Amino acid sequence: MRFRIAASAGVLALAATSSLFSAGSASALATGGGCRAPYYADGVNTQACITYDGGNNIHAAAYTGDAVHNTIDLCIKIVNSGGGQMGPTTCREVDAYYGSVVGPSITAPPGNYYGVAWFTSPTYYYAGESPAVNVS
């Protein structure tokens, strides 16, 4: 339960901060997004999320929730439906017990976008993909 509350609070925080990036008029509309169900890898529960500002500015975040304290490098990036990366990768050293990383906002052309998460500890582990955001 602690994990879901933290992830929900994080998505609300992302939605609130995304309005900071919406200066000017946006001609595109985005739909979808949110958080995927927790993904379990190497003893760590992770959750990948993506959100938008109502226009075409999107950003992704990843969260952890685990029963033990381990240091991991948690990363997030935004990819399009063809697998191409959009914007920079963002990584942060976090405590697997409760950690998060938030990527920067990007302005996306029409298409479908996902937040993809992974971590290293030091081995690489895929940590899930967010639901899609569709920018039209």
PDB file of C-alpha atoms in Angstrom:
ATOM      1  CA  MET A   1       0.000   0.000   0.000  1.00  0.00           C
ATOM      2  CA  ARG A   2       2.842   2.397   0.824  1.00  0.00           C
ATOM      3  CA  PHE A   3       4.145   1.890  -2.723  1.00  0.00           C
ATOM      4  CA  ARG A   4       0.836   2.773  -4.406  1.00  0.00           C
ATOM      5  CA  ILE A   5       0.286   5.848  -2.264  1.00  0.00           C
ATOM      6  CA  ALA A   6       3.796   7.081  -3.024  1.00  0.00           C
ATOM      7  CA  ALA A   7       3.381   6.475  -6.754  1.00  0.00           C
ATOM      8  CA  SER A   8      -0.020   8.179  -6.799  1.00  0.00           C
ATOM      9  CA  ALA A   9       1.399  11.176  -4.964  1.00  0.00           C
ATOM     10  CA  GLY A  10       4.270  11.270  -7.443  1.00  0.00           C
ATOM     11  CA  VAL A  11       1.913  11.295 -10.435  1.00  0.00           C
ATOM     12  CA  LEU A  12      -0.079  14.121  -8.862  1.00  0.00           C
ATOM     13  CA  ALA A  13       3.149  16.025  -8.288  1.00  0.00           C
ATOM     14  CA  LEU A  14       4.144  15.418 -11.912  1.00  0.00           C
ATOM     15  CA  ALA A  15       0.755  16.636 -13.112  1.00  0.00           C
ATOM     16  CA  ALA A  16       1.042  19.752 -10.967  1.00  0.00           C
ATOM     17  CA  THR A  17       4.563  20.575 -12.119  1.00  0.00           C
ATOM     18  CA  SER A  18       3.797  19.856 -15.754  1.00  0.00           C
ATOM     19  CA  SER A  19       1.661  22.992 -15.845  1.00  0.00           C
ATOM     20  CA  LEU A  20       4.887  24.966 -15.403  1.00  0.00           C
ATOM     21  CA  PHE A  21       5.894  23.826 -18.881  1.00  0.00           C
ATOM     22  CA  SER A  22       2.650  24.750 -20.628  1.00  0.00           C
ATOM     23  CA  ALA A  23       3.316  28.428 -21.313  1.00  0.00           C
ATOM     24  CA  GLY A  24       2.039  29.392 -24.734  1.00  0.00           C
ATOM     25  CA  SER A  25      -0.668  27.727 -26.763  1.00  0.00           C
ATOM     26  CA  ALA A  26      -0.462  24.055 -27.560  1.00  0.00           C
ATOM     27  CA  SER A  27      -2.097  22.834 -30.738  1.00  0.00           C
ATOM     28  CA  ALA A  28      -1.668  19.155 -29.901  1.00  0.00           C
ATOM     29  CA  LEU A  29      -3.726  17.121 -27.480  1.00  0.00           C
ATOM     30  CA  ALA A  30      -2.442  14.211 -25.428  1.00  0.00           C
ATOM     31  CA  THR A  31      -4.466  11.352 -23.957  1.00  0.00           C
ATOM     32  CA  GLY A  32      -3.639   8.341 -21.820  1.00  0.00           C
ATOM     33  CA  GLY A  33      -0.654   7.994 -19.552  1.00  0.00           C
ATOM     34  CA  GLY A  34      -0.518   7.164 -15.870  1.00  0.00           C
ATOM     35  CA  CYS A  35       1.377   4.414 -14.077  1.00  0.00           C
ATOM     36  CA  ARG A  36       1.748   0.766 -14.929  1.00  0.00           C
ATOM     37  CA  ALA A  37       1.262  -1.882 -12.238  1.00  0.00           C
ATOM     38  CA  PRO A  38       4.455  -2.477 -10.213  1.00  0.00           C
ATOM     39  CA  TYR A  39       7.117  -4.526 -11.995  1.00  0.00           C
ATOM     40  CA  TYR A  40       9.247  -6.921  -9.930  1.00  0.00           C
ATOM     41  CA  ALA A  41      12.926  -7.507 -10.772  1.00  0.00           C
ATOM     42  CA  ASP A  42      15.823  -8.649  -8.577  1.00  0.00           C
ATOM     43  CA  GLY A  43      13.799  -8.222  -5.396  1.00  0.00           C
ATOM     44  CA  VAL A  44      12.779  -4.637  -6.200  1.00  0.00           C
ATOM     45  CA  ASN A  45       9.283  -3.420  -7.101  1.00  0.00           C
ATOM     46  CA  THR A  46       9.395  -0.572  -9.601  1.00  0.00           C
ATOM     47  CA  GLN A  47       6.724   1.444 -11.319  1.00  0.00           C
ATOM     48  CA  ALA A  48       7.069   3.462 -14.531  1.00  0.00           C
ATOM     49  CA  CYS A  49       4.774   6.443 -15.097  1.00  0.00           C
ATOM     50  CA  ILE A  50       4.193   9.045 -17.790  1.00  0.00           C
ATOM     51  CA  THR A  51       2.094  12.202 -17.728  1.00  0.00           C
ATOM     52  CA  TYR A  52       1.313  15.218 -19.893  1.00  0.00           C
ATOM     53  CA  ASP A  53       0.178  18.810 -19.488  1.00  0.00           C
ATOM     54  CA  GLY A  54      -2.914  18.596 -21.698  1.00  0.00           C
ATOM     55  CA  GLY A  55      -0.898  19.695 -24.723  1.00  0.00           C
ATOM     56  CA  ASN A  56       2.164  18.004 -26.159  1.00  0.00           C
ATOM     57  CA  ASN A  57       4.579  18.348 -23.199  1.00  0.00           C
ATOM     58  CA  ILE A  58       5.181  14.973 -21.553  1.00  0.00           C
ATOM     59  CA  HIS A  59       7.515  13.570 -18.939  1.00  0.00           C
ATOM     60  CA  ALA A  60       8.139  10.244 -17.243  1.00  0.00           C
ATOM     61  CA  ALA A  61       9.092   9.069 -13.767  1.00  0.00           C
ATOM     62  CA  ALA A  62       9.983   5.811 -12.027  1.00  0.00           C
ATOM     63  CA  TYR A  63       9.370   4.802  -8.418  1.00  0.00           C
ATOM     64  CA  THR A  64      10.580   1.982  -6.192  1.00  0.00           C
ATOM     65  CA  GLY A  65       9.058   0.274  -3.200  1.00  0.00           C
ATOM     66  CA  ASP A  66      10.865  -2.606  -1.533  1.00  0.00           C
ATOM     67  CA  ALA A  67      11.101  -4.327   1.832  1.00  0.00           C
ATOM     68  CA  VAL A  68      14.852  -3.800   2.212  1.00  0.00           C
ATOM     69  CA  HIS A  69      17.262  -0.893   1.929  1.00  0.00           C
ATOM     70  CA  ASN A  70      19.558  -1.354  -1.084  1.00  0.00           C
ATOM     71  CA  THR A  71      21.193   1.341  -3.167  1.00  0.00           C
ATOM     72  CA  ILE A  72      20.378   1.163  -6.872  1.00  0.00           C
ATOM     73  CA  ASP A  73      20.774   3.484  -9.850  1.00  0.00           C
ATOM     74  CA  LEU A  74      17.204   4.037 -11.084  1.00  0.00           C
ATOM     75  CA  CYS A  75      16.727   5.392 -14.623  1.00  0.00           C
ATOM     76  CA  ILE A  76      13.878   6.600 -16.830  1.00  0.00           C
ATOM     77  CA  LYS A  77      13.619   7.643 -20.477  1.00  0.00           C
ATOM     78  CA  ILE A  78      10.836   8.418 -22.932  1.00  0.00           C
ATOM     79  CA  VAL A  79      10.594   6.387 -26.126  1.00  0.00           C
ATOM     80  CA  ASN A  80       8.243   6.610 -29.084  1.00  0.00           C
ATOM     81  CA  SER A  81       6.248   3.651 -30.411  1.00  0.00           C
ATOM     82  CA  GLY A  82       9.131   2.784 -32.763  1.00  0.00           C
ATOM     83  CA  GLY A  83      11.517   2.482 -29.811  1.00  0.00           C
ATOM     84  CA  GLY A  84      13.365   5.717 -30.561  1.00  0.00           C
ATOM     85  CA  GLN A  85      14.468   7.709 -27.539  1.00  0.00           C
ATOM     86  CA  MET A  86      12.963  11.167 -27.079  1.00  0.00           C
ATOM     87  CA  GLY A  87      14.950  13.509 -24.862  1.00  0.00           C
ATOM     88  CA  PRO A  88      17.628  12.582 -22.341  1.00  0.00           C
ATOM     89  CA  THR A  89      17.905   9.603 -20.024  1.00  0.00           C
ATOM     90  CA  THR A  90      17.670  10.549 -16.361  1.00  0.00           C
ATOM     91  CA  CYS A  91      19.303   8.377 -13.676  1.00  0.00           C
ATOM     92  CA  ARG A  92      19.567   8.806  -9.937  1.00  0.00           C
ATOM     93  CA  GLU A  93      21.038   6.777  -7.099  1.00  0.00           C
ATOM     94  CA  VAL A  94      18.149   5.867  -4.784  1.00  0.00           C
ATOM     95  CA  ASP A  95      17.309   3.623  -1.863  1.00  0.00           C
ATOM     96  CA  ALA A  96      15.243   0.735  -3.288  1.00  0.00           C
ATOM     97  CA  TYR A  97      13.045   0.883  -0.168  1.00  0.00           C
ATOM     98  CA  TYR A  98      11.513   4.146  -1.398  1.00  0.00           C
ATOM     99  CA  GLY A  99      13.067   6.058  -4.274  1.00  0.00           C
ATOM    100  CA  SER A 100      12.140   7.999  -7.380  1.00  0.00           C
ATOM    101  CA  VAL A 101      13.590   9.596 -10.471  1.00  0.00           C
ATOM    102  CA  VAL A 102      11.771  12.172 -12.619  1.00  0.00           C
ATOM    103  CA  GLY A 103      12.816  12.938 -16.164  1.00  0.00           C
ATOM    104  CA  PRO A 104      12.598  16.371 -17.799  1.00  0.00           C
ATOM    105  CA  SER A 105       9.591  17.536 -19.780  1.00  0.00           C
ATOM    106  CA  ILE A 106       9.846  17.130 -23.551  1.00  0.00           C
ATOM    107  CA  THR A 107       7.745  18.626 -26.326  1.00  0.00           C
ATOM    108  CA  ALA A 108       6.579  15.692 -28.416  1.00  0.00           C
ATOM    109  CA  PRO A 109       5.343  15.608 -32.013  1.00  0.00           C
ATOM    110  CA  PRO A 110       2.223  13.510 -32.740  1.00  0.00           C
ATOM    111  CA  GLY A 111       2.655   9.841 -31.801  1.00  0.00           C
ATOM    112  CA  ASN A 112       2.599   7.347 -28.937  1.00  0.00           C
ATOM    113  CA  TYR A 113       5.137   7.634 -26.104  1.00  0.00           C
ATOM    114  CA  TYR A 114       6.129   5.468 -23.143  1.00  0.00           C
ATOM    115  CA  GLY A 115       8.288   5.878 -20.075  1.00  0.00           C
ATOM    116  CA  VAL A 116      10.800   3.014 -19.844  1.00  0.00           C
ATOM    117  CA  ALA A 117      12.509   2.327 -16.511  1.00  0.00           C
ATOM    118  CA  TRP A 118      15.521   0.241 -15.505  1.00  0.00           C
ATOM    119  CA  PHE A 119      18.020   0.033 -12.698  1.00  0.00           C
ATOM    120  CA  THR A 120      21.512  -1.239 -12.051  1.00  0.00           C
ATOM    121  CA  SER A 121      22.665  -2.807  -8.825  1.00  0.00           C
ATOM    122  CA  PRO A 122      25.300  -3.191 -10.465  1.00  0.00           C
ATOM    123  CA  THR A 123      23.648  -5.634 -12.915  1.00  0.00           C
ATOM    124  CA  TYR A 124      21.164  -4.136 -15.416  1.00  0.00           C
ATOM    125  CA  TYR A 125      17.484  -4.944 -14.754  1.00  0.00           C
ATOM    126  CA  TYR A 126      14.533  -3.894 -16.905  1.00  0.00           C
ATOM    127  CA  ALA A 127      12.029  -2.224 -14.570  1.00  0.00           C
ATOM    128  CA  GLY A 128       8.889  -1.807 -16.647  1.00  0.00           C
ATOM    129  CA  GLU A 129       7.159   0.480 -19.091  1.00  0.00           C
ATOM    130  CA  SER A 130       4.410   3.033 -18.499  1.00  0.00           C
ATOM    131  CA  PRO A 131       1.084   3.036 -20.297  1.00  0.00           C
ATOM    132  CA  ALA A 132       1.141   5.017 -23.545  1.00  0.00           C
ATOM    133  CA  VAL A 133       0.512   8.726 -23.953  1.00  0.00           C
ATOM    134  CA  ASN A 134      -0.890   9.564 -27.373  1.00  0.00           C
ATOM    135  CA  VAL A 135      -0.124  13.028 -28.725  1.00  0.00           C
ATOM    136  CA  SER A 136      -2.337  13.931 -31.691  1.00  0.00           C
TER     137      SER A 136
END
